[in-house]
Coordinates of C-alpha atoms in Angstrom, one line a residue:
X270 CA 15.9 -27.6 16.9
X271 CA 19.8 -27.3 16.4
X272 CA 21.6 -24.8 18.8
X273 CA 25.2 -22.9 18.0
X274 CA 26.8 -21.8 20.5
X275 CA 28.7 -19.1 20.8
X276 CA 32.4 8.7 8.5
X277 CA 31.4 10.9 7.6
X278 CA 28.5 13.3 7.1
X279 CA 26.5 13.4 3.9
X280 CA 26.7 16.6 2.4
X281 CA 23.3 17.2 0.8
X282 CA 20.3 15.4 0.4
X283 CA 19.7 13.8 -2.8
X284 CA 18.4 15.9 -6.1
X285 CA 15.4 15.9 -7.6
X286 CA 14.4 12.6 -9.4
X287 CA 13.7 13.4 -12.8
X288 CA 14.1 10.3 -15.2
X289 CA 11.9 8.0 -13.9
X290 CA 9.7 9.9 -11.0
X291 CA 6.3 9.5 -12.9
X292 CA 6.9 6.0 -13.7
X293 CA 7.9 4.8 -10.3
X294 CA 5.1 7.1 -8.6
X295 CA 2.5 5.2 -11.3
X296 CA 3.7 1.7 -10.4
X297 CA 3.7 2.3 -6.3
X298 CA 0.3 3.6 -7.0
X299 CA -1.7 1.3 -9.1
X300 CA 0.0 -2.2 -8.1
X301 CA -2.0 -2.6 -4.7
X302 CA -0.2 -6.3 -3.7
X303 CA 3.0 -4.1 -3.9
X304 CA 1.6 -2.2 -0.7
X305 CA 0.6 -5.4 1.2
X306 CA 3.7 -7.5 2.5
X307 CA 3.6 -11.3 1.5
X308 CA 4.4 -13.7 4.6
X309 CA 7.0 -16.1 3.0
X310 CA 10.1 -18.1 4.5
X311 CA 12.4 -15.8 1.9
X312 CA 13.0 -12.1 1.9
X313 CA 12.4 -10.6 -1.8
X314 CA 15.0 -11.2 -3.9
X315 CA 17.0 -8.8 -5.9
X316 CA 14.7 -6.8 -8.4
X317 CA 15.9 -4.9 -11.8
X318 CA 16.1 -1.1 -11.8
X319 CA 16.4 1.1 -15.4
X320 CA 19.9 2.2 -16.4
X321 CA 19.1 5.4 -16.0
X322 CA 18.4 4.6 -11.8
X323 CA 21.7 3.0 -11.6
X324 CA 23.8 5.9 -13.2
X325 CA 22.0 8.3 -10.8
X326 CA 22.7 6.1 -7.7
X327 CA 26.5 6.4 -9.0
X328 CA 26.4 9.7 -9.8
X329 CA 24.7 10.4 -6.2
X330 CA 27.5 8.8 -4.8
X331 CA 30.7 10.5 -7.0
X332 CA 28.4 14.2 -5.9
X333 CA 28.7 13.3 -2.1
X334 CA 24.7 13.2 -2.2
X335 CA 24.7 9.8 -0.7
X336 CA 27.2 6.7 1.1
X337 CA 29.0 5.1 -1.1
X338 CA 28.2 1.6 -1.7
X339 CA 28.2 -0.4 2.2
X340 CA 29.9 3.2 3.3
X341 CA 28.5 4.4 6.8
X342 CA 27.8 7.3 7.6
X343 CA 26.3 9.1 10.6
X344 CA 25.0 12.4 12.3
X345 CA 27.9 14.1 14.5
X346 CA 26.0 12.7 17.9
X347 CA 25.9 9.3 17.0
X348 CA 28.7 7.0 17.6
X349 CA 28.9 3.4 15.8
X350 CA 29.9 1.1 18.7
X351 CA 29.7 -1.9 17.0
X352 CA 28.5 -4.3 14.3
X353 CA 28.1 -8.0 14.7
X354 CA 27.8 -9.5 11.4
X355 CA 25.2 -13.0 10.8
X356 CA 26.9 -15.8 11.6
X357 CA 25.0 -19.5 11.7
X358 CA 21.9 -18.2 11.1
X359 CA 21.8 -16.8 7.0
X360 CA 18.4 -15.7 6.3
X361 CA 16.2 -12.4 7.4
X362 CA 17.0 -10.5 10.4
X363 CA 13.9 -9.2 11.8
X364 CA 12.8 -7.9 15.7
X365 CA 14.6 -7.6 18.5
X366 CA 14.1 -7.7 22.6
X367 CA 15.8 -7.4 25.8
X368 CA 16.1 -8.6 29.0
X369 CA 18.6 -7.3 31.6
X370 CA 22.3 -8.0 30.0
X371 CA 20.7 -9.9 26.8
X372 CA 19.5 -8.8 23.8
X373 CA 17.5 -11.2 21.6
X374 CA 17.3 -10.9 18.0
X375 CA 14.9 -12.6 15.5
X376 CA 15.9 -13.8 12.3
X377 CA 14.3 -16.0 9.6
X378 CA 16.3 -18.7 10.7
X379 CA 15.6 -18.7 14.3
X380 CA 16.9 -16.5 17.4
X381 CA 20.3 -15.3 18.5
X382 CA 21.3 -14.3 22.5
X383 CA 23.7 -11.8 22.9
X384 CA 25.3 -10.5 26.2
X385 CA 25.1 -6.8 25.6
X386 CA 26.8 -6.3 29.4
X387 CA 29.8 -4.6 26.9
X388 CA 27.9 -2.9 24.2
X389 CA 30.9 -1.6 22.9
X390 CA 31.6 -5.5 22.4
X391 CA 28.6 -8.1 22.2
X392 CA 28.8 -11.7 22.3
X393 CA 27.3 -14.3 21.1
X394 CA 25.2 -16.5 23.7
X395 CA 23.9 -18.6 21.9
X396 CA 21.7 -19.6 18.3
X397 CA 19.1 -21.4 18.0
X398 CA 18.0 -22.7 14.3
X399 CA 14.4 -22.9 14.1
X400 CA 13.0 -21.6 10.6
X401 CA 9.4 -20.1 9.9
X402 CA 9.5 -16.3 9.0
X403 CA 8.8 -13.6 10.0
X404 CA 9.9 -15.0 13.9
X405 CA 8.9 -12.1 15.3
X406 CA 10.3 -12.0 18.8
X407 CA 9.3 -11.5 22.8
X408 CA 10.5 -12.5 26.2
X409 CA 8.9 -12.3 29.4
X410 CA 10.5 -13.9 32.8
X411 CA 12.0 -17.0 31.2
X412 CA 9.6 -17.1 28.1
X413 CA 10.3 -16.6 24.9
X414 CA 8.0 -16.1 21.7
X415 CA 8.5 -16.6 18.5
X416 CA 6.0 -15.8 15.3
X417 CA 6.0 -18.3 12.4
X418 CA 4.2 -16.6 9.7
X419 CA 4.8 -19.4 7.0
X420 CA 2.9 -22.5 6.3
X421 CA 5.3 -25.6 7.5
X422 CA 4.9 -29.6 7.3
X423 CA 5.0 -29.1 11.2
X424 CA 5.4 -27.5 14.5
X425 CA 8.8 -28.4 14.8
X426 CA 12.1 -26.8 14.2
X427 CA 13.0 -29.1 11.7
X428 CA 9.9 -28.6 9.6
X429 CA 10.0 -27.5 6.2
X430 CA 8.2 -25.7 3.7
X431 CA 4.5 -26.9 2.8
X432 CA 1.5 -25.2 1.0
X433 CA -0.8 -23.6 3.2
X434 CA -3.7 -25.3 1.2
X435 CA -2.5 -28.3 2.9
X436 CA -4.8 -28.9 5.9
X437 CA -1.8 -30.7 8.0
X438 CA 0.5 -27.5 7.6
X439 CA 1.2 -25.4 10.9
X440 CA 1.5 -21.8 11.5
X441 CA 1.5 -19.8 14.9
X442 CA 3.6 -19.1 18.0
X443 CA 6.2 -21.0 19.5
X444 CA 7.2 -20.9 22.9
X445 CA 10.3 -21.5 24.6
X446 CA 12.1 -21.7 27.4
X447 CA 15.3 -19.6 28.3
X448 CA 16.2 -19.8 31.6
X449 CA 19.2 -21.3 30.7
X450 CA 20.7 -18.4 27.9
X451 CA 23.1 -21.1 27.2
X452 CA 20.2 -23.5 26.2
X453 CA 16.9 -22.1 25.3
X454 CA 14.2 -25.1 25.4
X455 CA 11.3 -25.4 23.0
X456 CA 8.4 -26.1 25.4
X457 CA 5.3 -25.1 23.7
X458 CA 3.5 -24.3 20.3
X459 CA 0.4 -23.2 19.4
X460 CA -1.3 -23.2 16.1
X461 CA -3.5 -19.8 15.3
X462 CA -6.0 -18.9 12.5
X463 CA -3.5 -17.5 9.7
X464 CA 0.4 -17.9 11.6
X465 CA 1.3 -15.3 13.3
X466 CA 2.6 -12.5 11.5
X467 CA 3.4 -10.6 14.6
X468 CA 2.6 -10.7 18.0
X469 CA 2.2 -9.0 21.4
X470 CA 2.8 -9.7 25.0
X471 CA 0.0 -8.4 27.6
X472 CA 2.2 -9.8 30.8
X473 CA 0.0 -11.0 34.3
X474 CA 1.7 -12.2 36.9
X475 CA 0.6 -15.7 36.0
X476 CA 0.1 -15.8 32.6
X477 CA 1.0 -13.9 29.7
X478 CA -1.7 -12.9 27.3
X479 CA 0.1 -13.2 23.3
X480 CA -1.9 -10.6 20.8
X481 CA -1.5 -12.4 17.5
X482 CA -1.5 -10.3 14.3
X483 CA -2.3 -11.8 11.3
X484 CA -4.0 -11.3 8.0
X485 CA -4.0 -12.3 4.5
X486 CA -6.9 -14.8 4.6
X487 CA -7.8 -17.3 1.1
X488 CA -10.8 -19.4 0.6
X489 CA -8.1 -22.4 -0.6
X490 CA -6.4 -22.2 2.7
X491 CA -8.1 -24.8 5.8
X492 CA -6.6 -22.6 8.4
X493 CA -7.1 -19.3 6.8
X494 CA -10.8 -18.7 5.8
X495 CA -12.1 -14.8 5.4
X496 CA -13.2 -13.1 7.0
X497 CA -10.2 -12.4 9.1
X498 CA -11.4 -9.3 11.2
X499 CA -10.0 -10.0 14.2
X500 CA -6.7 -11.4 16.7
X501 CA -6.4 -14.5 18.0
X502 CA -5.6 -14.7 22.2
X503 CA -3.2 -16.6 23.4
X504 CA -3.5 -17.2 27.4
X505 CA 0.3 -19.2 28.5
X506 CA 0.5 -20.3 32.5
X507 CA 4.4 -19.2 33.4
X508 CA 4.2 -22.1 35.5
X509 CA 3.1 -24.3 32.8
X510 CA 3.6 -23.0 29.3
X511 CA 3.1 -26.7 27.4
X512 CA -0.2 -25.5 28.6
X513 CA -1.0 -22.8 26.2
X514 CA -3.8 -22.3 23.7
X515 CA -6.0 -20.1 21.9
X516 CA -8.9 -18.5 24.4
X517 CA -10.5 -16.2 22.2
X518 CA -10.4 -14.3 18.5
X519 CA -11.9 -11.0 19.1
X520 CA -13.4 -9.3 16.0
X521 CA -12.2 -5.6 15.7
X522 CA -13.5 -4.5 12.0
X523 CA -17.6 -6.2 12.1
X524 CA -19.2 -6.4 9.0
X525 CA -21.9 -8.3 6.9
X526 CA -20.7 -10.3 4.5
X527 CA -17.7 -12.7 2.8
X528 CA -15.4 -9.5 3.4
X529 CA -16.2 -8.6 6.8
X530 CA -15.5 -5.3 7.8
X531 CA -12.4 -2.9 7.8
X532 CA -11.2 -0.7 5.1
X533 CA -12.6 -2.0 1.5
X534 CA -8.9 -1.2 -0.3
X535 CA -8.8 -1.1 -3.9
X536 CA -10.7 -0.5 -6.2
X537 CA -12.8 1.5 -3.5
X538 CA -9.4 3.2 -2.2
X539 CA -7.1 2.2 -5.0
X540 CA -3.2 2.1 -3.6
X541 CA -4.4 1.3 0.3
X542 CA -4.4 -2.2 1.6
X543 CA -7.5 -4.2 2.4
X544 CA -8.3 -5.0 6.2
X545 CA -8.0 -8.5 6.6
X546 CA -6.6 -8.8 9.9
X547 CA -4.1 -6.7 12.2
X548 CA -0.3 -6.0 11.1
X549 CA 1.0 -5.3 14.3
X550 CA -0.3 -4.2 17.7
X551 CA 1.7 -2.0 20.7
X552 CA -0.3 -2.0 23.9
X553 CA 0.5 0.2 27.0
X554 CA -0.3 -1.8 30.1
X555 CA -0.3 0.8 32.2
X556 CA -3.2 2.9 30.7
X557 CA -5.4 -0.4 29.7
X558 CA -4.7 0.8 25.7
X559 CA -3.7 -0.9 22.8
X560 CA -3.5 0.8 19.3
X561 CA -3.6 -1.5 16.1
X562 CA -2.0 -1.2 12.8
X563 CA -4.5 -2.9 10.6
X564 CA -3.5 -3.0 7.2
X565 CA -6.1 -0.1 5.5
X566 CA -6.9 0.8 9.3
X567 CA -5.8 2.3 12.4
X568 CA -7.2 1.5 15.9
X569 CA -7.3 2.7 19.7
X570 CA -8.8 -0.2 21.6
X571 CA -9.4 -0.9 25.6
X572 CA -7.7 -3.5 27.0
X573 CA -8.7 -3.6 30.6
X574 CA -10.3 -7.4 29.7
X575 CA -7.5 -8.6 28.0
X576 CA -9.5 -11.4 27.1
X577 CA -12.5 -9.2 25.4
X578 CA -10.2 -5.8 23.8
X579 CA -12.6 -3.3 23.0
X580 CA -12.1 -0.8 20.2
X581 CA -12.4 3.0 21.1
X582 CA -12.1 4.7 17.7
X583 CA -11.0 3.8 14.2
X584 CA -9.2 6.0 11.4
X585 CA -8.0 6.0 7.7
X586 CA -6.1 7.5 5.7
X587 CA -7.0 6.7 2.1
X588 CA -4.8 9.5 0.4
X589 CA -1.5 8.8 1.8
X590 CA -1.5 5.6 3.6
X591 CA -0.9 2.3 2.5
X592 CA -0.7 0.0 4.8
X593 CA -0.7 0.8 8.7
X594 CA 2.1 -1.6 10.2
X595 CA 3.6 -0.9 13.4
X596 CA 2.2 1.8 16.1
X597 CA 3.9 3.8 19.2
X598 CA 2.0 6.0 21.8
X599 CA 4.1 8.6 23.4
X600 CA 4.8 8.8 27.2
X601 CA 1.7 10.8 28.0
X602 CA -0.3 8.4 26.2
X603 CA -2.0 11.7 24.0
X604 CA -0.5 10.8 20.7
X605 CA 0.6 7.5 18.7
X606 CA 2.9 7.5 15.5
X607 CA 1.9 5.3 13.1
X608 CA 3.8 3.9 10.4
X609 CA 2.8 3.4 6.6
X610 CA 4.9 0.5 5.1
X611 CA 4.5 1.3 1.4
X612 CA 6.2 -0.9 -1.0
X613 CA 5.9 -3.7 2.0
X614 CA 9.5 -3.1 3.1
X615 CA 10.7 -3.7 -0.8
X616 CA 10.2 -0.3 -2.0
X617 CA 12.4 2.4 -3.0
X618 CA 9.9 4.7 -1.7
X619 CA 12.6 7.4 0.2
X620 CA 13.0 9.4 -2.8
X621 CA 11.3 12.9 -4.2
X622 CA 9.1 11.1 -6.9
X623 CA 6.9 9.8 -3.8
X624 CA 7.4 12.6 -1.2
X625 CA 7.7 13.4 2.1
X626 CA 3.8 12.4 2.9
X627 CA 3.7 8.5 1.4
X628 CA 5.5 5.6 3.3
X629 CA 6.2 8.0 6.7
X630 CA 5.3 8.4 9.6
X631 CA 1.9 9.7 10.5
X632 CA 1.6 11.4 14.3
X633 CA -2.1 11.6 15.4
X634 CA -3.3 13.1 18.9
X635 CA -5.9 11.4 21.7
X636 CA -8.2 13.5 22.0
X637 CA -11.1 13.5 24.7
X638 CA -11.4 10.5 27.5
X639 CA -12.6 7.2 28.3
X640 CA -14.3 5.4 25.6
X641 CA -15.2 9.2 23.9
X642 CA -11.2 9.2 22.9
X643 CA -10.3 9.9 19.1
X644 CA -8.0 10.0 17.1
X645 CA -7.0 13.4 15.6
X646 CA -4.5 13.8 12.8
X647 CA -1.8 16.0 12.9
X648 CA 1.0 15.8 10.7
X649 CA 3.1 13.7 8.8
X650 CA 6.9 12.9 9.2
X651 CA 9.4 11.3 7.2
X652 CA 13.6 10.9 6.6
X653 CA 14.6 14.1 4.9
X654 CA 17.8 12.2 3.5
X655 CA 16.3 11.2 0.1
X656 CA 17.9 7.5 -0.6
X657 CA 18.7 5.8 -4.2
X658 CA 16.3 3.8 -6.0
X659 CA 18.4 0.8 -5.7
X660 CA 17.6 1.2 -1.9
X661 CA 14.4 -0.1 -0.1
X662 CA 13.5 2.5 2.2
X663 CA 10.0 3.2 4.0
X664 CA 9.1 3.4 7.7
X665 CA 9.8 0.9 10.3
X666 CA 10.0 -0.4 13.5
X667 CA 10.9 2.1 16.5
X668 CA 10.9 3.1 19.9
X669 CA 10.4 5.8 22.3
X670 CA 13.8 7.6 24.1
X671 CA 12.6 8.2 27.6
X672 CA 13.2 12.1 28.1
X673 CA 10.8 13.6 30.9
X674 CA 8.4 16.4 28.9
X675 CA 9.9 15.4 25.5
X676 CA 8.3 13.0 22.4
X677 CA 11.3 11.5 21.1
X678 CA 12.1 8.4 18.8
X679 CA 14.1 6.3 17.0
X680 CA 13.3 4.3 14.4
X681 CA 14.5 1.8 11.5
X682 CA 14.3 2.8 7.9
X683 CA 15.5 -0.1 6.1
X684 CA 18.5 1.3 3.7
X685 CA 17.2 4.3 4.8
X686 CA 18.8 3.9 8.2
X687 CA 18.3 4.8 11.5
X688 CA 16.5 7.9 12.1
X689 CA 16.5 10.0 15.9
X690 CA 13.5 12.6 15.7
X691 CA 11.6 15.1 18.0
X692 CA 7.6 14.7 17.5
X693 CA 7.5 16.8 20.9
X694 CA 5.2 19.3 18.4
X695 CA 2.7 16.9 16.4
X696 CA 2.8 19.5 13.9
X697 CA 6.3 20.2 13.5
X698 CA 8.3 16.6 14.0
X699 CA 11.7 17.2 12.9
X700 CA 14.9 14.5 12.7
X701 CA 17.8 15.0 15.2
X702 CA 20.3 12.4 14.4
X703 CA 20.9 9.6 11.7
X704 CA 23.3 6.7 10.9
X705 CA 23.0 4.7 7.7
X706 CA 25.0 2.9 5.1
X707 CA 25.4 3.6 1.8
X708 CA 23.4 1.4 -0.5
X709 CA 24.0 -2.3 -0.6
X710 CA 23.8 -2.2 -4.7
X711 CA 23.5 0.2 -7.2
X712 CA 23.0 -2.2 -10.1
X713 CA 20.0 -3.9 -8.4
X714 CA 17.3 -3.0 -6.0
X715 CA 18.4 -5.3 -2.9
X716 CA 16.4 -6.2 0.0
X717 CA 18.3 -5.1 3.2
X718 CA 18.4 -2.2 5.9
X719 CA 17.4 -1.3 9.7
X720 CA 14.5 -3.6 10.4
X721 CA 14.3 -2.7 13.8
X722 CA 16.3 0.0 16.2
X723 CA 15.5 0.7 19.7
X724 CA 16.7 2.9 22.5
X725 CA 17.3 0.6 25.5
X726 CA 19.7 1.3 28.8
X727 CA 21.4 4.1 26.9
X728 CA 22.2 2.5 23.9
X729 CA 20.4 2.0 20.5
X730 CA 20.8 -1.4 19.0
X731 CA 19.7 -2.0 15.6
X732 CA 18.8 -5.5 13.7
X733 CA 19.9 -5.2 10.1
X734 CA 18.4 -7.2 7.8
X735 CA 21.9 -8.4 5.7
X736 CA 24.7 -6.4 7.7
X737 CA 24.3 -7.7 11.4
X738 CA 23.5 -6.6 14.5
X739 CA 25.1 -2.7 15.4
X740 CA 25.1 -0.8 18.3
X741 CA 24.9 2.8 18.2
X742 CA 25.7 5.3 20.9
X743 CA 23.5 9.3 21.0
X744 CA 25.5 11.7 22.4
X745 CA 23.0 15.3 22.4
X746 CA 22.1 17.4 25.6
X747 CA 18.1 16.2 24.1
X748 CA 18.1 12.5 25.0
X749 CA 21.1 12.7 27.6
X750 CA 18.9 12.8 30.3
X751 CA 17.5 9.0 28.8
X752 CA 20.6 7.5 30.2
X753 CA 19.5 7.3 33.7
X754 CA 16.6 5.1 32.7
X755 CA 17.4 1.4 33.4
X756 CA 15.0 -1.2 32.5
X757 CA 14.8 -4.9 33.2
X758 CA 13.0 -6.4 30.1
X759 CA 11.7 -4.3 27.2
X760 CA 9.5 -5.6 24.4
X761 CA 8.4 -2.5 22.4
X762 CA 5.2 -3.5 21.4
X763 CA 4.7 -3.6 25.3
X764 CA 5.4 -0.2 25.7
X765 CA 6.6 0.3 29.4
X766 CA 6.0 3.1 31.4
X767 CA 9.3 4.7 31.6
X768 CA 8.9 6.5 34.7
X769 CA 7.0 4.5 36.8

């Protein structure tokens, strides 16, 4: 382990996409890996777009349709406070989380602190190198976890690159401990069935349960046999964390056979992701719920055993969804947005050739009580601000704003930005406030883009994939009244109760 210490508005939304709208509709369609995001140490590199995609992006930009190249741009209640750009740490930025004056930001690479007492003016605490991708990232008390989600030669923070049909390579979750900002500790790691893609706290007083997300399973791999139906369950003693290990893998999608259960994917539904596993989970402690974003599935699950989950009801969406990734419930714990990460976070998939329906949002309402809940569909939403084709754009990682009687988010879209919208109505969500940047190339389709933005202590900060971390202030009479709700720790997918 090494450590370092340390506008304008748019005026329209994009035209019609004419040249190459069948083409690109045909490919998203029919390439199923394309939907499916492939756990790797490297983002996707830089991919080729036509001519004719390159001289619309400019001409987009010259019309005032979209930013000009790195250009930001914003909604008239948002304020750009800051930007911190990447500094010792090169590769990926991924998830963020918080703890009083700290914000703690995941990146291929490793982890950076940074005092946030100033958000008008961040600092650096500290980075810590320590590569495995995606490093998905948590805190609780003076733990911190981190997801490696690519095979390694070892445990270690030195480790390099090995083939997961090695038996001696490592995947999982890593533990440390920062008690000491200044000096976070690596004190624990623990190996689990397929890395850990993502992961999710369940916080006890003396322990913390980690939900690990996982998926992608191959008969060549020692480590990662299918069926893959299920999470593994972390159990780590605060008081001992070197202590920590695997205490259960609960099945969620049972099912006869090599495949298990889950959603079949192609060529059953062709275009939707198979189930082999769970992309992300957000549980809300303070109902005993969980809801899972399984690849071709969506779940509600009880968590009042933490140890034993129990799922409540199950949906798909084999039209429209590819590939459930991240979920939110709403205050009142009667709806969840989930997201469909079509493209796998490569895509240009913000554009009129795929629509307003494929690669958004899709808002569903809870429905009945106990363990007779269900899941009810109720509309779809997604950024109206159509994006270039040089631009990956789908939905990402959010967060609730905590306004008392309102349903309101924000939420990452890759190039596509950061997005403020109103799903107060399931049926009628609506956006209230943007910032973006204008696209990173317009010769090339380039990886880069929100990965995560949350609302916390009256502030949303944002982890951009190539352009740093930025800090964005909402000004509107809507969310106002979210300022006078002060947290002392937020992971997301531990969705608090904001009121309590």
């Amino acid at each position: 382990m090494t450590l370092f210490k340390s506008s304008r508005t748019r005026h329209r939304r994009l035209g019609v996409v004419v040249a190459a709208a069948g083409l690109l509709a045909t490919l998203l369609t029919a390439q199923q890996a394309a939907a499916t995001p492939d756990p790797g140490d490297t983002p996707a590199g830089e991919k080729s777009v036509s001519t004719s995609d390159q001289a619309e992006a400019r001409a987009a930009i010259a019309a005032g349709e979209i930013p000009a190249q790195d250009e930001v741009v914003h909604s008239s209640n948002i304020e750009h406070l800051a930007n911190i750009p990447k500094d010792a740490l090169p590769g990926t930025n991924s998830d963020l989380a918080f703890q009083g004056k700290y914000a703690f930001a995941g990146n291929y690479d490793g982890f950076r602190i940074f005092d946030i007492s100033n958000p008008k003016a961040p600092k650096t605490v500290s980075q810590v190198l320590c590569p495995g991708s995606q490093n998905d990232i948590s805190v609780s008390g003076d733990l911190l976890f981190l997801s490696t989600d690519s095979s390694r030669s070892d445990n270690s923070c030195n480790s390099t690159t090995q083939p997961a049909t090695e038996k001696s390579s490592w995947e999982g979750m890593k533990v440390f401990d920062i008690s000491d900002k200044r000096n976070p500790k690596y004190v624990a790691a623990v190996e689990t069935a397929c890395g850990s893609h993502t992961h999710t706290l369940v916080p006890e007083r003396k322990n913390v349960y980690v939900y690990v997300s996982s998926y992608s399973p191959n008969s060549a791999y020692p480590d990662c046999q299918p069926p893959h139906d299920g999470i593994s369950i972390i159990k780590v003693p605060r008081s001992a964390p070197e202590k920590a290990k695997v205490v259960g893998f609960p099945v969620l999608f049972p099912g006869e056979g090599p495949d298990g259960g889950g959603n079949p994917g192609g060529p059953t539904n062709p275009g939707v992701s198979k189930t082999t596993g769970c992309h992300d989970i957000t549980v809300l402690p303070e109902e005993d719920l969980a809801a899972g974003a399984c690849m071709g599935d969506g779940i509600l699950f009880s968590i009042k055993d933490p140890e034993r989950p129990k799922v409540i009801d199950q949906v798909q969406d084999n039209v429209n969804f590819a590939f459930w990734h991240s979920a939110t419930f709403n205050q009142k714990a009667n709806k969840i947005v989930f997201t469909d990460e079509l493209g796998g976070g490569g895509g240009a998939t913000c554009n009129a050739a795929i629509g307003p329906n494929r690669g958004a949002n899709g808002i569903y309402d809870i429905v009945g009580k106990g363990d007779k809940r269900e899941l009810v569909f109720r509309s779809y939403f997604k950024i109206p601000r159509h994006q270039a084709d040089t631009e990956n754009c789908v939905a990402h990682n959010g967060s609730l704003i905590p306004v008392k009687g309102k349903d309101l988010m924000v939420q990452a879209w890759y190039q596509g930005g950061v997005s403020v919208w109103d799903f107060t109505d399931s049926k009628r969500p609506k956006e209230i406030g943007y910032f973006e940047r204008g696209p990173l190339s317009t010769g090339t389709l380039t990886v880069g883009g929100s990965w995560s933005a949350y609302y916390y202590n009256g502030y949303i900060y944002s982890n951009d994939i190539a352009k740093g971390f930025d800090v964005l202030k909402l000004n509107d009479r809507r969310t106002d009244p979210a300022r006078w709700v002060h947290l002392r720790e937020l992971n997301v997918q531990t969705q608090p109760d904001y009121f309590d």
